[in-house]
PDB file of C-alpha atoms in Angstrom:
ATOM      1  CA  UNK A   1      21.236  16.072  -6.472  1.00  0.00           C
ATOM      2  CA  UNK A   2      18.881  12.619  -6.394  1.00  0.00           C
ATOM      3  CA  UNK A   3      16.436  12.080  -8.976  1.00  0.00           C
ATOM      4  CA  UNK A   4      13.181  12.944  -7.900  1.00  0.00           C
ATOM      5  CA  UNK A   5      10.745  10.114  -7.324  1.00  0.00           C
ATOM      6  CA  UNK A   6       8.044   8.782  -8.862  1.00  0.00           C
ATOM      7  CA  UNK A   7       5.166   6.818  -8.761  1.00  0.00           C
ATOM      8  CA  UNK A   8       5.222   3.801 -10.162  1.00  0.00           C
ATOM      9  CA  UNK A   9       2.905   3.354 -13.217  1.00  0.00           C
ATOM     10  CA  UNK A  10      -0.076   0.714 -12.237  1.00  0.00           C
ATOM     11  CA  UNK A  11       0.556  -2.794 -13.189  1.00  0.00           C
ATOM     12  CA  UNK A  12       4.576  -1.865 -13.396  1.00  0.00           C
ATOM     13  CA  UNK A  13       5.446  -3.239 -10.372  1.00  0.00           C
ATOM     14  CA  UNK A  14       5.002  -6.800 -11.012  1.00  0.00           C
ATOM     15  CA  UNK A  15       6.727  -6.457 -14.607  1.00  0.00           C
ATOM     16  CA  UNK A  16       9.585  -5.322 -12.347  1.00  0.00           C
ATOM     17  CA  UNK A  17       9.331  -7.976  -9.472  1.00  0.00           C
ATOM     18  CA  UNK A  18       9.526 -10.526 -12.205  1.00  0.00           C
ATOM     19  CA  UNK A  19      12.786  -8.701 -14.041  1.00  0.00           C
ATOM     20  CA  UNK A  20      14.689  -8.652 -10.819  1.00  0.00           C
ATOM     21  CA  UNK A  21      14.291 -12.162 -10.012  1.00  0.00           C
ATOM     22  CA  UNK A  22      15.529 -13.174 -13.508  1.00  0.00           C
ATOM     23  CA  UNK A  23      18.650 -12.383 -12.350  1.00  0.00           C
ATOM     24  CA  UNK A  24      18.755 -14.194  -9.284  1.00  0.00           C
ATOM     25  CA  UNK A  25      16.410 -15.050  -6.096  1.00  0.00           C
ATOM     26  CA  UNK A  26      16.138 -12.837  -3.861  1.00  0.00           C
ATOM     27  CA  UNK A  27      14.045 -11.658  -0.177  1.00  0.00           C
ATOM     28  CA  UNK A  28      11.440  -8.924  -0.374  1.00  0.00           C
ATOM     29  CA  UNK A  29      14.110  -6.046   1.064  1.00  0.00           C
ATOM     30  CA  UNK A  30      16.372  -7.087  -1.415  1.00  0.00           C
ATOM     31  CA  UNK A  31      14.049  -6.859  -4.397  1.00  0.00           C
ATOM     32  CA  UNK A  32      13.473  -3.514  -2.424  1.00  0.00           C
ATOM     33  CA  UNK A  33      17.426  -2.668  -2.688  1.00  0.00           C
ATOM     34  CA  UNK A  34      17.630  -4.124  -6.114  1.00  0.00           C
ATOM     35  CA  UNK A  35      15.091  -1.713  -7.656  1.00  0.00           C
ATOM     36  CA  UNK A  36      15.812   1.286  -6.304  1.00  0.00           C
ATOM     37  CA  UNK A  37      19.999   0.559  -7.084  1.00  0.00           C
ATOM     38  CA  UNK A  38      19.394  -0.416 -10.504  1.00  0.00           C
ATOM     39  CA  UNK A  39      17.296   2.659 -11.077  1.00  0.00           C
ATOM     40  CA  UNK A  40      19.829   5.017  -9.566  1.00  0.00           C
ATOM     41  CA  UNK A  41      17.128   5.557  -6.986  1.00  0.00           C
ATOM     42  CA  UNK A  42      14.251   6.776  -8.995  1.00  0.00           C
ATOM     43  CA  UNK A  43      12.107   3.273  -8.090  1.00  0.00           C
ATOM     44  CA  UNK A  44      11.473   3.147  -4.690  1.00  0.00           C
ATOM     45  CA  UNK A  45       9.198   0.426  -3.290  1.00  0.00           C
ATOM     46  CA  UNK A  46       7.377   0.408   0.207  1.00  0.00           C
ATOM     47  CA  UNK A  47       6.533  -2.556   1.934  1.00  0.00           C
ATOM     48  CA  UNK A  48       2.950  -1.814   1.761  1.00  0.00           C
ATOM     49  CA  UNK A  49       3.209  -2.636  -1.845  1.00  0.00           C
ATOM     50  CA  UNK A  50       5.988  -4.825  -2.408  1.00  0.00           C
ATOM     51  CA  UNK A  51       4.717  -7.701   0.151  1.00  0.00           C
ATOM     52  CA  UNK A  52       0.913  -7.598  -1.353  1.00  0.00           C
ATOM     53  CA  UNK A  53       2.424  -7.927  -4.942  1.00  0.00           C
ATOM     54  CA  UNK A  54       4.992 -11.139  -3.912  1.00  0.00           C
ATOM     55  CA  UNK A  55       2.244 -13.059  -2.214  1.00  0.00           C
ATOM     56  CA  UNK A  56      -0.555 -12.331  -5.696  1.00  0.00           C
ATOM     57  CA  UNK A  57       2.616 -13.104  -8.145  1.00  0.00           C
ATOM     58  CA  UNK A  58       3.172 -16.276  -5.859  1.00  0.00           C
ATOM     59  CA  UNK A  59      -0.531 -16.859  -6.088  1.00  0.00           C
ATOM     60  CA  UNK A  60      -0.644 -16.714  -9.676  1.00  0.00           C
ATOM     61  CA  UNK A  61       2.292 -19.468  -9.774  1.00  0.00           C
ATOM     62  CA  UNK A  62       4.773 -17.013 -11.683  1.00  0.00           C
ATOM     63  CA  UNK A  63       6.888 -16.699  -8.057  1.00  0.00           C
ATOM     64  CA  UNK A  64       7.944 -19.911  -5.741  1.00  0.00           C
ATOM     65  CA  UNK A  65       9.205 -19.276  -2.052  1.00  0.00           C
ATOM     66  CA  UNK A  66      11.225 -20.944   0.292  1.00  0.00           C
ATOM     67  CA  UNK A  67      12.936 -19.895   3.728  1.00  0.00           C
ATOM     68  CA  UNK A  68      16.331 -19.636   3.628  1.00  0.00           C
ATOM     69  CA  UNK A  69      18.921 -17.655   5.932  1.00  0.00           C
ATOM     70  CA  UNK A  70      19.775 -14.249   4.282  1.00  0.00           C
ATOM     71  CA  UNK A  71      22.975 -12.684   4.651  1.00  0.00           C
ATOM     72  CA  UNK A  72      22.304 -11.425   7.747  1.00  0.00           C
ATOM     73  CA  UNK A  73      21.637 -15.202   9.970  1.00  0.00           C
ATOM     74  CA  UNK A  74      18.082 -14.414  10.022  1.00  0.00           C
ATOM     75  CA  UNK A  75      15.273 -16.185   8.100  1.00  0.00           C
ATOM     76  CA  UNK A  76      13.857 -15.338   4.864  1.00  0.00           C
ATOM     77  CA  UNK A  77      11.464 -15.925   2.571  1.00  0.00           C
ATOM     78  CA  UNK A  78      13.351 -15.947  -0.801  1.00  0.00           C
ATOM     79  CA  UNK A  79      11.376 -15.531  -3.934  1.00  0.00           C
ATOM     80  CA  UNK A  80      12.642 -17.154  -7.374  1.00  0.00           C
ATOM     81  CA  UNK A  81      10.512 -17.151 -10.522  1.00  0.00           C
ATOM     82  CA  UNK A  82       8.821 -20.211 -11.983  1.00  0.00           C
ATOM     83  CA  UNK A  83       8.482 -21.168 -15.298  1.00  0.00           C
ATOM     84  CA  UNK A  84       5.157 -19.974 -15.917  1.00  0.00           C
ATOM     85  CA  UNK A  85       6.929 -16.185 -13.938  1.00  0.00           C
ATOM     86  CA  UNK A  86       9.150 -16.491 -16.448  1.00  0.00           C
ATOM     87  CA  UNK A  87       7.461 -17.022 -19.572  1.00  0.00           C
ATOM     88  CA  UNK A  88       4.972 -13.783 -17.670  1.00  0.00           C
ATOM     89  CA  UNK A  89       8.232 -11.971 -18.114  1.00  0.00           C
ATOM     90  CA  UNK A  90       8.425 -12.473 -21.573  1.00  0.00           C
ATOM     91  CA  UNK A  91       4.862 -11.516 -22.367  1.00  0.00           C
ATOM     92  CA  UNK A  92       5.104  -8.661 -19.823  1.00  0.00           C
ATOM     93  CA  UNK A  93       8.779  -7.515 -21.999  1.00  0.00           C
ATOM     94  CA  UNK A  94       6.679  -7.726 -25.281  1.00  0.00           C
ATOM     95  CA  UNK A  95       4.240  -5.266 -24.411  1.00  0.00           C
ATOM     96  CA  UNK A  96       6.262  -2.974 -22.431  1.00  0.00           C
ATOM     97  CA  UNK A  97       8.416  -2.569 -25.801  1.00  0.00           C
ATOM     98  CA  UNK A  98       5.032  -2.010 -27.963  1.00  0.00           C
ATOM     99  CA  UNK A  99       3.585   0.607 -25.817  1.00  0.00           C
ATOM    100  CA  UNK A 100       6.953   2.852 -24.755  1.00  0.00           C
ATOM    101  CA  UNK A 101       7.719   2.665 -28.487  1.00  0.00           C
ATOM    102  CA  UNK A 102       4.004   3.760 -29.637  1.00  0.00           C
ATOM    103  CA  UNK A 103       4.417   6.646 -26.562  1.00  0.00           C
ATOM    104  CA  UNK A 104       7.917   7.329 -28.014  1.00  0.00           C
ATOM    105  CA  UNK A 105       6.037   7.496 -31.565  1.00  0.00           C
ATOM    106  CA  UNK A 106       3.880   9.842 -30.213  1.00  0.00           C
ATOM    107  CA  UNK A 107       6.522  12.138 -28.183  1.00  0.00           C
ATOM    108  CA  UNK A 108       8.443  11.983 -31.434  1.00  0.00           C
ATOM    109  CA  UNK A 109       5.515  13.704 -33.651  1.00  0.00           C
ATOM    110  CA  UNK A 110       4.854  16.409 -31.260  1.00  0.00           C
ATOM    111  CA  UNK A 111       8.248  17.734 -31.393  1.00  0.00           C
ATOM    112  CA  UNK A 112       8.416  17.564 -34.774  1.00  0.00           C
ATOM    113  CA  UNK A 113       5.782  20.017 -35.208  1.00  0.00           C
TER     114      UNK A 113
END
């Protein structure tokens, strides 16, 4: 059986735009792919939301783009991150890590009792 699906958390998505493009560039249906394989299928991003975040992280001058042929002969606009994306990552990492470990504090308590 799957694992059921989710919403993603406001403000997540771009933490995890940025994270996938550390590893390499990639076009907005592979950033797609990427997500939802590395999560085993429990991220799952529609176009109405993936494309709107790429072209505001682009704004913001954390993403670059330039057209290149993807794997299947066609054109594609293929996002990498910029240095300013990737020091975003970093700062994006940082609090991540502060606020699942203050929720994991808090889960943590309430079982204890």
């Amino acid at each position: 059986m799957p694992p059921s699906r989710f919403p993603i958390p406001q403000g997540t998505l771009d933490m995890l735009i940025l994270q996938i493009l550390s590893l390499e560039p990639a076009h907005g249906y592979g950033i797609a792919q990427r997500l939802e394989q590395i999560s085993r299928s429990v991220v799952q991003v529609n176009q109405g939301s993936l494309y709107p975040a790429l072209h505001r992280l682009e704004q913001k001058g954390w993403l670059q783009a330039e057209w290149k042929q993807s794997e299947t002969g066609r054109e594609a606009k293929f996002y990498s991150l910029t240095p300013a994306g990737l020091a975003q990552l970093a700062v994006e990492r940082d609090s991540w890590a502060k606020l699942s470990g203050a929720v994991q504090l808090i889960f943590d308590e309430g079982a204890a009792q």
